[in-house]
Coordinates of C-alpha atoms in Angstrom, one line a residue:
X1 CA 0.0 0.0 0.0
X2 CA 2.6 2.6 0.9
X3 CA 6.0 3.2 -0.8
X4 CA 7.5 3.1 2.6
X5 CA 11.0 2.1 1.6
X6 CA 11.3 5.3 -0.6
X7 CA 10.0 7.5 2.3
X8 CA 12.4 6.0 4.9
X9 CA 15.5 6.9 2.8
X10 CA 14.7 10.5 3.2
X11 CA 13.1 11.0 6.7
X12 CA 15.3 12.0 9.7
X13 CA 14.4 8.8 12.0
X14 CA 13.1 6.0 9.9
X15 CA 13.2 3.8 13.1
X16 CA 10.0 5.6 14.2
X17 CA 7.8 4.0 11.5
X18 CA 9.2 0.5 10.9
X19 CA 7.0 -1.4 13.6
X20 CA 9.0 -4.6 13.6
X21 CA 10.6 -4.1 16.9
X22 CA 11.7 -7.1 19.1
X23 CA 8.4 -8.5 20.9
X24 CA 6.3 -6.4 18.6
X25 CA 3.0 -8.3 17.9
X26 CA 2.0 -9.2 14.4
X27 CA -1.2 -11.4 13.8
X28 CA -3.1 -12.7 10.8
X29 CA -5.9 -10.1 10.1
X30 CA -7.9 -12.8 8.5
X31 CA -8.1 -14.3 11.8
X32 CA -9.1 -11.7 14.1
X33 CA -12.6 -10.0 14.6
X34 CA -11.4 -6.6 15.9
X35 CA -8.7 -4.4 14.7
X36 CA -7.6 -1.6 17.2
X37 CA -5.0 0.9 17.0
X38 CA -3.6 2.6 19.9
X39 CA -2.5 6.2 19.3
X40 CA 0.0 8.3 21.2
X41 CA -0.3 12.0 20.2
X42 CA 3.6 12.6 20.2
X43 CA 6.6 11.2 18.4
X44 CA 7.5 7.6 18.6
X45 CA 10.3 8.2 21.2
X46 CA 8.1 9.8 23.8
X47 CA 5.2 7.5 23.1
X48 CA 7.3 4.2 23.4
X49 CA 8.4 5.5 26.8
X50 CA 5.0 5.6 28.2
X51 CA 4.1 2.6 30.4
X52 CA 0.3 2.8 29.9
X53 CA 1.0 2.1 26.0
X54 CA 2.7 -1.1 26.7
X55 CA 0.3 -2.3 29.4
X56 CA -2.9 -1.7 27.2
X57 CA -1.2 -2.8 24.1
X58 CA -0.3 -6.2 25.9
X59 CA -3.8 -6.4 27.6
X60 CA -5.7 -6.2 24.1
X61 CA -3.4 -8.5 22.3
X62 CA -4.0 -11.0 24.8
X63 CA -7.2 -11.4 23.5
X64 CA -7.1 -13.8 20.5
X65 CA -9.8 -12.0 18.5
X66 CA -8.2 -8.6 18.9
X67 CA -5.1 -7.2 17.0
X68 CA -4.1 -3.9 18.7
X69 CA -1.5 -2.0 16.6
X70 CA 0.3 1.3 17.2
X71 CA 0.4 4.8 15.7
X72 CA 2.3 7.9 16.8
X73 CA 2.3 11.6 15.5
X74 CA 4.6 11.4 12.6
X75 CA 7.4 14.0 12.5
X76 CA 7.1 17.0 10.2
X77 CA 9.1 15.3 7.5
X78 CA 7.1 12.1 7.3
X79 CA 3.9 14.2 7.5
X80 CA 4.9 16.3 4.4
X81 CA 5.9 13.1 2.5
X82 CA 2.3 11.5 3.4
X83 CA 0.3 14.8 2.4
X84 CA 2.4 15.4 -0.7
X85 CA 1.6 11.8 -2.0
X86 CA -2.0 11.9 -0.8
X87 CA -1.3 8.9 1.5
X88 CA -3.1 8.3 4.9
X89 CA -1.4 8.0 8.3
X90 CA -0.8 4.4 9.0
X91 CA -0.3 1.8 11.7
X92 CA 3.2 0.6 12.5
X93 CA 2.6 -3.2 12.4
X94 CA 0.6 -3.7 9.2
X95 CA 0.9 -0.3 7.7
X96 CA -2.9 -0.1 7.6
X97 CA -4.6 3.4 7.2
X98 CA -6.3 4.6 10.4
X99 CA -9.8 4.8 8.7
X100 CA -9.6 1.1 8.2
X101 CA -9.6 0.3 11.8
X102 CA -12.6 -0.7 14.0
X103 CA -11.2 1.3 16.8
X104 CA -8.8 4.3 17.1
X105 CA -7.7 4.6 20.9
X106 CA -5.9 7.7 21.8
X107 CA -4.4 8.5 25.2
X108 CA -4.8 11.9 26.8
X109 CA -1.7 12.5 28.8
X110 CA -1.2 16.3 28.4
X111 CA -3.6 19.0 27.2
X112 CA -1.0 20.6 24.8
X113 CA -1.2 17.6 22.7
X114 CA -4.6 17.9 21.6
X115 CA -3.9 19.6 18.2
X116 CA -1.9 16.5 17.5
X117 CA -5.0 14.3 18.1
X118 CA -6.9 16.1 15.3
X119 CA -3.8 16.1 13.1
X120 CA -3.6 12.4 13.6
X121 CA -7.4 11.9 12.8
X122 CA -7.1 14.1 9.8
X123 CA -4.1 12.3 8.3
X124 CA -5.6 9.0 8.9
X125 CA -8.7 9.8 7.0
X126 CA -11.1 9.9 9.8
X127 CA -13.8 12.7 10.3
X128 CA -12.5 14.8 13.1
X129 CA -16.0 15.6 14.6
X130 CA -17.9 12.5 15.9
X131 CA -21.2 13.9 14.5
X132 CA -19.7 13.7 11.0
X133 CA -18.4 10.1 11.1
X134 CA -20.1 7.7 8.7
X135 CA -21.1 4.2 9.7
X136 CA -18.0 2.5 8.6
X137 CA -15.5 4.8 10.2
X138 CA -13.8 3.8 13.3
X139 CA -14.9 4.6 16.8
X140 CA -12.6 7.2 18.4
X141 CA -11.9 6.4 22.0
X142 CA -10.0 8.6 24.6
X143 CA -8.7 7.8 27.9
X144 CA -5.9 8.6 30.2
X145 CA -5.6 11.1 33.2
X146 CA -6.8 14.2 31.1
X147 CA -10.1 12.3 30.3
X148 CA -11.4 13.4 33.8
X149 CA -12.1 16.6 31.9
X150 CA -12.9 15.3 28.6
X151 CA -15.1 18.3 27.6
X152 CA -12.5 20.2 25.5
X153 CA -12.3 17.2 23.2
X154 CA -15.9 16.1 23.6
X155 CA -17.0 17.0 20.0
X156 CA -14.2 14.7 18.7
X157 CA -14.9 11.6 20.9
X158 CA -17.3 8.7 20.3
X159 CA -16.2 7.1 23.7
X160 CA -14.3 8.3 26.8
X161 CA -13.0 5.6 29.1
X162 CA -12.5 6.7 32.8
X163 CA -10.1 5.1 35.0
X164 CA -8.0 1.8 34.3
X165 CA -8.6 0.2 30.9
X166 CA -7.3 -3.3 31.5
X167 CA -10.9 -4.4 32.3
X168 CA -13.0 -1.8 30.4
X169 CA -11.4 -2.2 27.1
X170 CA -11.6 -6.1 26.9
X171 CA -15.4 -5.4 27.9
X172 CA -15.9 -3.0 25.1
X173 CA -14.2 -5.3 22.5
X174 CA -16.5 -8.1 23.5
X175 CA -19.5 -6.0 23.4
X176 CA -18.5 -4.8 19.9
X177 CA -17.9 -8.4 19.0
X178 CA -21.3 -9.5 19.9
X179 CA -23.0 -6.3 18.5
X180 CA -21.6 -6.4 15.0
X181 CA -21.6 -10.1 14.4
X182 CA -18.3 -11.1 12.5
X183 CA -18.1 -7.7 10.8
X184 CA -21.8 -7.8 9.5
X185 CA -23.3 -4.9 11.5
X186 CA -26.6 -5.9 13.4
X187 CA -27.2 -2.2 14.4
X188 CA -26.3 1.3 13.7
X189 CA -23.4 3.3 15.1
X190 CA -25.8 5.3 17.4
X191 CA -27.4 2.3 18.7
X192 CA -24.0 0.7 19.6
X193 CA -22.9 3.9 21.4
X194 CA -26.1 3.8 23.6
X195 CA -25.3 0.2 24.2
X196 CA -21.8 1.1 25.4
X197 CA -23.0 4.0 27.7
X198 CA -25.7 1.7 29.3
X199 CA -23.5 -1.4 29.9
X200 CA -19.8 -0.4 30.2
X201 CA -19.0 1.1 33.6
X202 CA -16.6 4.1 33.2
X203 CA -17.7 4.7 29.6
X204 CA -18.8 8.2 28.7
X205 CA -20.6 9.0 25.3
X206 CA -20.4 12.7 25.0
X207 CA -23.1 12.9 22.0
X208 CA -25.6 11.5 24.7
X209 CA -25.2 14.5 26.9
X210 CA -26.3 18.1 26.3
X211 CA -24.5 21.2 27.8
X212 CA -26.2 24.4 28.8
X213 CA -24.6 27.9 29.5
X214 CA -25.8 30.9 31.2
X215 CA -24.4 34.4 30.7
X216 CA -21.6 32.9 28.6
X217 CA -20.5 30.3 31.5
X218 CA -20.9 26.7 31.9
X219 CA -24.3 26.0 33.8
X220 CA -24.8 22.1 33.5
X221 CA -24.5 18.9 31.6
X222 CA -27.3 16.4 31.4
X223 CA -27.9 13.2 29.6
X224 CA -30.4 13.4 26.8
X225 CA -32.3 10.3 28.1
X226 CA -32.8 8.5 31.4
X227 CA -31.3 5.4 30.2
X228 CA -27.5 6.6 30.7
X229 CA -26.1 7.7 33.9
X230 CA -25.9 11.3 35.0
X231 CA -22.6 10.5 36.6
X232 CA -19.8 8.3 35.0
X233 CA -17.9 6.6 37.7
X234 CA -14.2 5.5 37.0
X235 CA -13.0 1.9 36.6
X236 CA -10.8 0.7 39.5
X237 CA -8.9 -2.5 39.5
X238 CA -9.0 -3.7 43.1
X239 CA -6.5 -6.5 42.9
X240 CA -3.5 -5.8 40.9
X241 CA -2.0 -9.2 41.4
X242 CA -4.7 -10.8 39.5
X243 CA -5.1 -8.2 36.7
X244 CA -3.0 -8.1 33.4
X245 CA 0.8 -7.5 34.3
X246 CA 3.4 -6.6 31.7
X247 CA 5.8 -9.4 31.2
X248 CA 7.0 -8.5 27.7
X249 CA 7.9 -5.1 26.3
X250 CA 8.7 -4.0 22.9
X251 CA 12.3 -2.9 22.3
X252 CA 12.8 0.0 19.9
X253 CA 15.4 -0.1 17.2
X254 CA 16.2 3.6 18.1
X255 CA 16.9 5.6 21.2
X256 CA 13.8 6.7 23.2
X257 CA 13.3 8.8 26.1
X258 CA 13.4 5.9 28.6
X259 CA 15.0 2.8 27.3
X260 CA 14.7 0.5 30.2
X261 CA 12.4 -2.1 31.9
X262 CA 9.4 -0.5 33.7
X263 CA 8.1 -2.2 36.6
X264 CA 5.0 -0.8 38.2
X265 CA 5.0 -1.2 41.9
X266 CA 1.6 0.1 42.8
X267 CA -1.1 2.8 41.7
X268 CA -2.4 5.5 43.6
X269 CA -0.8 7.9 46.1
X270 CA -1.7 8.8 49.6
X271 CA 0.5 11.9 50.1
X272 CA -2.3 14.4 49.3
X273 CA -0.2 17.1 47.4
X274 CA -2.8 19.6 46.7
X275 CA -1.6 20.7 43.2
X276 CA -1.3 17.1 42.0
X277 CA -4.0 15.8 39.7
X278 CA -2.5 12.4 39.5
X279 CA -2.5 11.9 43.1
X280 CA -6.5 12.4 43.2
X281 CA -7.5 10.7 40.1
X282 CA -5.5 7.6 40.4
X283 CA -6.7 6.9 44.1
X284 CA -6.7 4.5 45.9
X285 CA -3.6 3.1 46.6
X286 CA -3.1 -0.5 45.5
X287 CA 0.2 -2.4 45.8
X288 CA 1.5 -5.4 44.0
X289 CA 2.9 -8.2 46.1
X290 CA 6.6 -9.0 46.3
X291 CA 6.2 -12.3 44.6
X292 CA 4.2 -10.8 41.5
X293 CA 6.9 -8.1 41.0
X294 CA 9.9 -10.4 41.2
X295 CA 8.2 -12.8 38.7
X296 CA 7.3 -10.0 36.3
X297 CA 10.9 -8.6 36.6
X298 CA 12.5 -11.8 35.7
X299 CA 10.2 -12.1 32.6
X300 CA 10.8 -8.5 31.4
X301 CA 14.5 -8.6 31.8
X302 CA 14.6 -12.0 30.0
X303 CA 12.3 -10.7 27.2
X304 CA 14.0 -7.4 26.6
X305 CA 17.8 -7.5 27.5
X306 CA 17.6 -4.1 29.0
X307 CA 20.3 -3.1 31.5
X308 CA 18.2 -0.6 33.6
X309 CA 14.9 -1.2 35.4
X310 CA 12.7 1.5 36.7
X311 CA 10.7 1.0 39.5
X312 CA 7.7 3.2 38.7
X313 CA 4.8 4.6 40.6
X314 CA 3.6 8.1 41.7
X315 CA 5.7 8.0 44.8
X316 CA 7.9 4.8 44.3
X317 CA 9.6 5.2 47.5
X318 CA 6.3 4.7 49.5
X319 CA 6.1 1.0 48.4
X320 CA 5.8 -0.8 51.9
X321 CA 8.3 -3.6 51.2
X322 CA 10.8 -1.3 49.0
X323 CA 14.0 -2.1 50.7
X324 CA 13.4 -5.9 50.6
X325 CA 12.5 -5.7 47.0
X326 CA 15.5 -3.7 46.1
X327 CA 17.6 -6.5 47.9
X328 CA 15.9 -9.2 46.0
X329 CA 16.1 -7.6 42.7
X330 CA 19.8 -6.8 43.2
X331 CA 20.4 -10.5 44.1
X332 CA 18.6 -11.8 41.3
X333 CA 20.1 -9.6 38.5
X334 CA 23.7 -9.0 39.8
X335 CA 25.2 -11.3 37.2
X336 CA 23.3 -9.3 34.6
X337 CA 24.7 -6.0 35.8
X338 CA 21.1 -4.4 35.8
X339 CA 20.9 -1.3 37.5
X340 CA 17.8 -0.1 39.2
X341 CA 16.5 3.3 39.1
X342 CA 13.8 5.1 41.3
X343 CA 12.2 8.1 39.6
X344 CA 10.4 9.5 42.4
X345 CA 12.7 9.6 45.7
X346 CA 11.0 11.8 48.4
X347 CA 13.0 14.3 50.5
X348 CA 11.6 13.1 53.6
X349 CA 12.1 9.3 53.3
X350 CA 15.5 9.5 51.5
X351 CA 17.6 6.5 52.8
X352 CA 21.2 6.4 51.8
X353 CA 20.9 2.6 52.2
X354 CA 18.0 2.7 49.7
X355 CA 20.0 5.1 47.4
X356 CA 23.0 2.8 47.4
X357 CA 20.9 -0.1 46.4
X358 CA 19.1 1.5 43.4
X359 CA 22.9 2.8 42.4
X360 CA 24.6 -0.5 43.0
X361 CA 25.5 -0.8 39.2
X362 CA 25.9 2.6 37.9
X363 CA 25.4 6.0 39.8
X364 CA 23.3 8.9 38.3
X365 CA 22.4 12.2 39.4
X366 CA 20.2 12.8 42.4
X367 CA 16.7 14.4 41.7
X368 CA 14.6 15.6 44.7
X369 CA 11.4 17.8 44.7
X370 CA 10.8 20.2 47.6
X371 CA 8.3 22.0 45.3
X372 CA 8.3 25.2 47.3
X373 CA 10.8 27.4 48.9
X374 CA 9.5 28.0 52.3
X375 CA 7.9 25.8 55.0
X376 CA 4.8 28.0 54.9
X377 CA 4.1 27.4 51.2
X378 CA 5.1 23.8 51.5
X379 CA 2.3 23.6 54.1
X380 CA 0.0 25.2 51.8
X381 CA 0.5 22.6 49.1
X382 CA 0.6 19.8 51.7
X383 CA 4.2 18.7 50.4
X384 CA 5.0 17.4 54.0
X385 CA 8.8 17.8 53.6
X386 CA 11.1 20.3 55.5
X387 CA 14.4 22.1 54.9
X388 CA 16.1 19.8 57.5
X389 CA 14.8 16.8 55.4
X390 CA 16.6 18.3 52.2
X391 CA 19.8 19.0 54.3
X392 CA 19.9 15.5 55.8
X393 CA 19.2 14.0 52.3
X394 CA 21.9 15.9 50.4
X395 CA 24.3 15.3 53.2
X396 CA 24.0 11.7 53.2
X397 CA 24.2 11.8 49.5
X398 CA 27.3 13.9 49.2
X399 CA 28.9 11.8 51.8
X400 CA 28.4 8.7 49.7
X401 CA 29.7 10.1 46.5
X402 CA 27.0 12.0 44.8
X403 CA 28.3 14.9 42.9
X404 CA 25.3 16.6 41.3
X405 CA 21.7 17.3 42.5
X406 CA 18.6 18.6 40.6
X407 CA 15.7 20.3 42.8
X408 CA 12.3 20.6 41.3
X409 CA 10.0 23.5 42.3
X410 CA 6.8 25.4 41.2
X411 CA 6.4 28.9 40.8
X412 CA 3.0 30.7 40.9
X413 CA 1.4 28.4 43.7
X414 CA -1.5 29.8 45.5
X415 CA -0.6 32.4 48.2
X416 CA 3.2 32.6 46.8
X417 CA 5.1 35.7 47.7
X418 CA 8.6 36.8 46.8
X419 CA 9.7 35.6 50.3
X420 CA 8.8 32.3 49.0
X421 CA 10.9 32.8 45.9
X422 CA 13.9 33.8 48.0
X423 CA 13.4 30.5 49.9
X424 CA 14.2 28.6 46.5
X425 CA 17.2 30.7 46.3
X426 CA 18.2 29.9 50.0
X427 CA 17.7 26.2 49.5
X428 CA 19.9 26.2 46.5
X429 CA 22.7 27.9 48.4
X430 CA 22.3 25.7 51.5
X431 CA 22.9 22.6 49.2
X432 CA 26.1 24.2 48.1
X433 CA 27.2 24.9 51.7
X434 CA 26.3 21.2 52.4
X435 CA 28.6 19.9 49.5
X436 CA 31.3 22.2 50.7
X437 CA 31.1 20.9 54.3
X438 CA 31.2 17.3 53.3
X439 CA 33.7 17.6 50.4
X440 CA 35.7 20.6 51.1
X441 CA 36.4 23.8 48.9
X442 CA 38.8 21.8 46.6
X443 CA 36.1 19.9 44.8
X444 CA 33.5 22.6 44.6
X445 CA 34.3 23.4 41.0
X446 CA 33.0 19.9 40.0
X447 CA 29.8 20.4 41.8
X448 CA 26.4 21.6 40.3
X449 CA 22.9 22.1 41.7
X450 CA 20.2 22.4 39.2
X451 CA 17.2 24.4 40.0
X452 CA 14.2 23.7 37.7
X453 CA 10.8 25.5 38.0
X454 CA 7.6 24.7 36.3
X455 CA 4.6 27.0 36.5
X456 CA 1.5 26.1 38.6
X457 CA -1.4 25.0 36.5
X458 CA -4.8 24.8 38.5
X459 CA -6.1 21.2 37.4
X460 CA -9.5 19.8 37.8
X461 CA -10.2 17.3 40.7
X462 CA -7.6 19.0 42.9
X463 CA -8.2 21.4 45.9
X464 CA -6.6 24.1 43.5
X465 CA -9.1 23.6 40.8
X466 CA -10.9 26.8 41.9
X467 CA -7.8 29.1 42.1
X468 CA -6.7 31.6 39.6
X469 CA -3.5 31.0 37.9
X470 CA -0.9 34.1 38.0
X471 CA -0.9 36.2 35.0
X472 CA 1.7 35.9 32.4
X473 CA 3.2 39.2 33.4
X474 CA 3.5 38.0 37.1
X475 CA 5.0 34.7 35.8
X476 CA 7.5 36.6 33.8
X477 CA 8.3 38.9 36.8
X478 CA 8.8 35.8 39.0
X479 CA 11.1 34.3 36.5
X480 CA 13.4 37.1 35.9
X481 CA 13.6 37.7 39.8
X482 CA 14.9 34.0 40.1
X483 CA 17.1 34.1 37.3
X484 CA 18.9 37.1 38.7
X485 CA 19.0 35.7 42.3
X486 CA 20.3 32.5 41.1
X487 CA 23.4 33.5 39.4
X488 CA 26.0 31.4 40.8
X489 CA 28.9 29.3 39.1
X490 CA 27.5 26.2 40.8
X491 CA 23.9 26.6 40.1
X492 CA 22.1 25.9 36.6
X493 CA 18.4 27.5 36.4
X494 CA 15.9 26.4 34.1
X495 CA 12.0 27.4 33.8
X496 CA 9.1 26.5 32.0
X497 CA 7.5 28.5 29.1
X498 CA 4.8 30.5 31.0
X499 CA 2.8 30.8 27.7
X500 CA 2.4 27.2 27.3
X501 CA 1.5 26.8 30.9
X502 CA -1.2 29.5 30.6
X503 CA -2.7 27.7 27.6
X504 CA -2.5 24.4 29.6
X505 CA -4.5 26.0 32.3
X506 CA -7.2 27.3 29.9
X507 CA -7.7 23.8 28.3
X508 CA -7.4 22.0 31.5
X509 CA -10.4 23.8 33.0
X510 CA -12.2 24.2 29.8
X511 CA -15.8 23.2 28.9
X512 CA -17.1 21.8 25.5
X513 CA -16.8 25.3 23.8
X514 CA -13.0 24.5 23.9
X515 CA -13.6 21.9 21.1
X516 CA -14.0 24.6 18.6
X517 CA -11.0 26.5 19.8
X518 CA -8.8 23.5 19.5
X519 CA -10.1 22.8 16.1
X520 CA -9.5 26.4 15.1
X521 CA -6.0 26.2 16.4
X522 CA -5.4 23.1 14.2
X523 CA -6.7 24.8 11.3
X524 CA -4.2 27.7 12.1
X525 CA -1.4 25.0 11.8
X526 CA -1.0 24.3 15.5
X527 CA 0.7 21.0 16.5
X528 CA 3.4 19.7 18.7
X529 CA 2.4 22.6 20.9
X530 CA 4.9 21.4 23.8
X531 CA 7.8 21.6 21.4
X532 CA 9.4 25.1 21.5
X533 CA 10.4 25.0 17.8
X534 CA 6.8 24.4 17.0
X535 CA 4.6 26.3 19.6
X536 CA 2.7 29.1 18.0
X537 CA 1.2 31.3 20.7
X538 CA -0.2 33.9 18.4
X539 CA -2.0 31.1 16.3
X540 CA -3.9 30.0 19.6
X541 CA -4.8 33.4 20.6
X542 CA -6.3 33.9 17.1
X543 CA -8.2 30.6 17.6
X544 CA -9.6 31.9 20.9
X545 CA -10.6 35.3 19.2
X546 CA -12.4 33.6 16.3
X547 CA -14.5 31.5 18.7
X548 CA -15.3 34.4 21.0
X549 CA -13.8 33.1 24.2
X550 CA -11.4 35.1 26.4
X551 CA -8.6 32.7 27.5
X552 CA -7.3 35.2 30.1
X553 CA -10.9 35.2 31.9
X554 CA -10.7 31.4 32.0
X555 CA -7.2 31.0 33.4
X556 CA -6.4 34.2 35.5
X557 CA -9.9 34.6 37.4
X558 CA -10.8 32.4 40.3
X559 CA -13.8 30.0 39.9
X560 CA -16.5 30.4 42.6
X561 CA -16.5 27.4 44.9
X562 CA -20.2 26.7 44.4
X563 CA -20.2 27.2 40.7
X564 CA -21.0 24.3 38.3
X565 CA -17.9 22.6 36.9
X566 CA -17.8 21.0 33.5
X567 CA -16.1 18.0 34.7
X568 CA -18.1 17.0 37.7
X569 CA -20.1 14.4 35.8
X570 CA -16.9 12.5 35.3
X571 CA -16.5 10.9 38.7
X572 CA -13.0 10.4 39.8
X573 CA -14.3 9.0 43.2
X574 CA -13.0 12.0 45.3
X575 CA -15.8 14.3 46.5
X576 CA -16.2 17.9 46.1
X577 CA -16.5 18.5 49.8
X578 CA -13.2 17.0 50.4
X579 CA -11.5 19.2 47.8
X580 CA -13.1 22.4 49.2
X581 CA -12.1 21.2 52.8
X582 CA -8.4 20.8 51.4
X583 CA -8.6 24.2 49.7
X584 CA -9.5 25.8 53.1
X585 CA -6.7 24.0 54.8
X586 CA -4.5 25.3 52.1
X587 CA -5.3 29.0 52.4
X588 CA -4.7 28.5 56.3
X589 CA -1.4 26.7 55.7
X590 CA -2.8 23.5 57.5
X591 CA -1.3 20.2 56.7
X592 CA -3.3 17.1 56.0
X593 CA -1.9 13.6 57.2
X594 CA -0.9 11.0 54.7
X595 CA -3.9 8.9 54.5
X596 CA -1.9 5.7 55.1
X597 CA -2.1 6.8 58.7
X598 CA -5.8 7.1 58.9
X599 CA -8.7 7.7 56.3
X600 CA -9.1 11.5 55.6
X601 CA -12.4 11.1 54.3
X602 CA -12.0 11.9 50.6
X603 CA -14.7 9.5 49.3
X604 CA -12.8 7.1 47.3
X605 CA -13.8 4.2 49.5
X606 CA -17.6 4.8 49.1
X607 CA -18.0 2.3 46.4
X608 CA -15.2 0.0 46.6
X609 CA -15.1 -1.1 50.4
X610 CA -13.3 0.3 53.5
X611 CA -9.7 -0.2 53.9
X612 CA -8.6 -0.6 50.3
X613 CA -6.5 2.6 50.2
X614 CA -4.6 2.1 53.4

């Protein structure tokens, strides 16, 4: 179908499009009933580093009657070739055009990838708006963390799946298999979507819900019939030991962002950081057993040949048997020279013994995230760490050979003052002083502390969902202030693009009207918006103007705590009352305990049984 070999001679990274990686899955299309393509709206190197892709790809392909393939956003060079030759975007494994599949599933990981989604649909020959899709076009499914406010993409989605897909996706495949008998449709597209909304828990069909507005603001969203739920509850896998677990990973031919085995320890987080959307929507905490993890680790190492294993979770160092697991894995793979990495070390439970175990083979830099410069602001965000924690952690690390450290902070957090920014500077210099004290002045020229700051974005389903984001002018002033204050030969300072963070805030809290804005931005040529060389801020502002929406009023103005929210029909399991209580605690700089200590009443246990998250 495609003159792929001709194209591969001219594109920058042909390995992105081959699709025959080690452990890739190829089935006889004549022997499967359903063809599914998993789309990641960014380039191959980023998408193939995403654990969720590997899990859902494996879970779907474990069904004999389903063949799940993959597609990524093509690079500009490949897109140009395809469009110039009037060829459609294709799957990696079989080189099939996207519009020939039964389902196109796309993960929503980041708001600034949404124009890539429209570009992929357009290039794949699929009608961008769900209302325009013909009977023979694929069903377009969205899922992932940003699906908890799917409204900005509602006009493009046939189905949105909330929560963990290892159970809901197979159920959806079986329903499709029964409904459309061996490819001969027994009903219409609309009838199938209604069936999905009625029978699959966690499935949201936006076309079956109407939105109303009052005085230019979101007012309500209601189902168009009584046969579908007013609220869609997310799917939760209660027992991870008995759900699908990854034991094979595809091994790319080219370097990707994370070339390593990924071992998922648990899901959820009990820390309660008030800015963190993932910490809310992935509740409750569910751990995998030691036995399950060690068995999966053996299989993954054997099937991939990787020399590094990342122990992944939102707060990996909170795994209850972590030190024993590290000892076991080091013993198991000592002869393989496998190094272990823990991407989310916390300042307050940093253990040099633990750090030594994860660096037993090769030592990398140390990354810690205080998030805020002063104790007052860390209490506001419920971070639960102190300056003493940071001093003790870096003292231990420098005493045991670490030479570089990276510290992550946010700017623009609610109630932030310039005193809090000075606190970031103070922490940076304190770490330098710790290094001098441990290693003496002679080696200071070889030491570096990297201070990396992101811009706070108020996210749905967090206690800060109601607060205003700093204006761009204020963001710029704060970034300039820190840049000047952090001038030092041993400090490297980096910060996030505030225009990008502003648009992220607008889209994150947007309602269904944002679908038209995103479409207008796509028509203006916007794509790869998170890539500096592609980001076109003026094209986005033009899109808002064309659609009659003021983005500054959406991001830089607080939302009334009693106002209706466009995402509350998509139930992540945590109550509005809890989030309001946490916002009040934040404004009073009061901490809330880690709910592994005792239940703080967030509401997640109401439908799943007491005790699951502790």
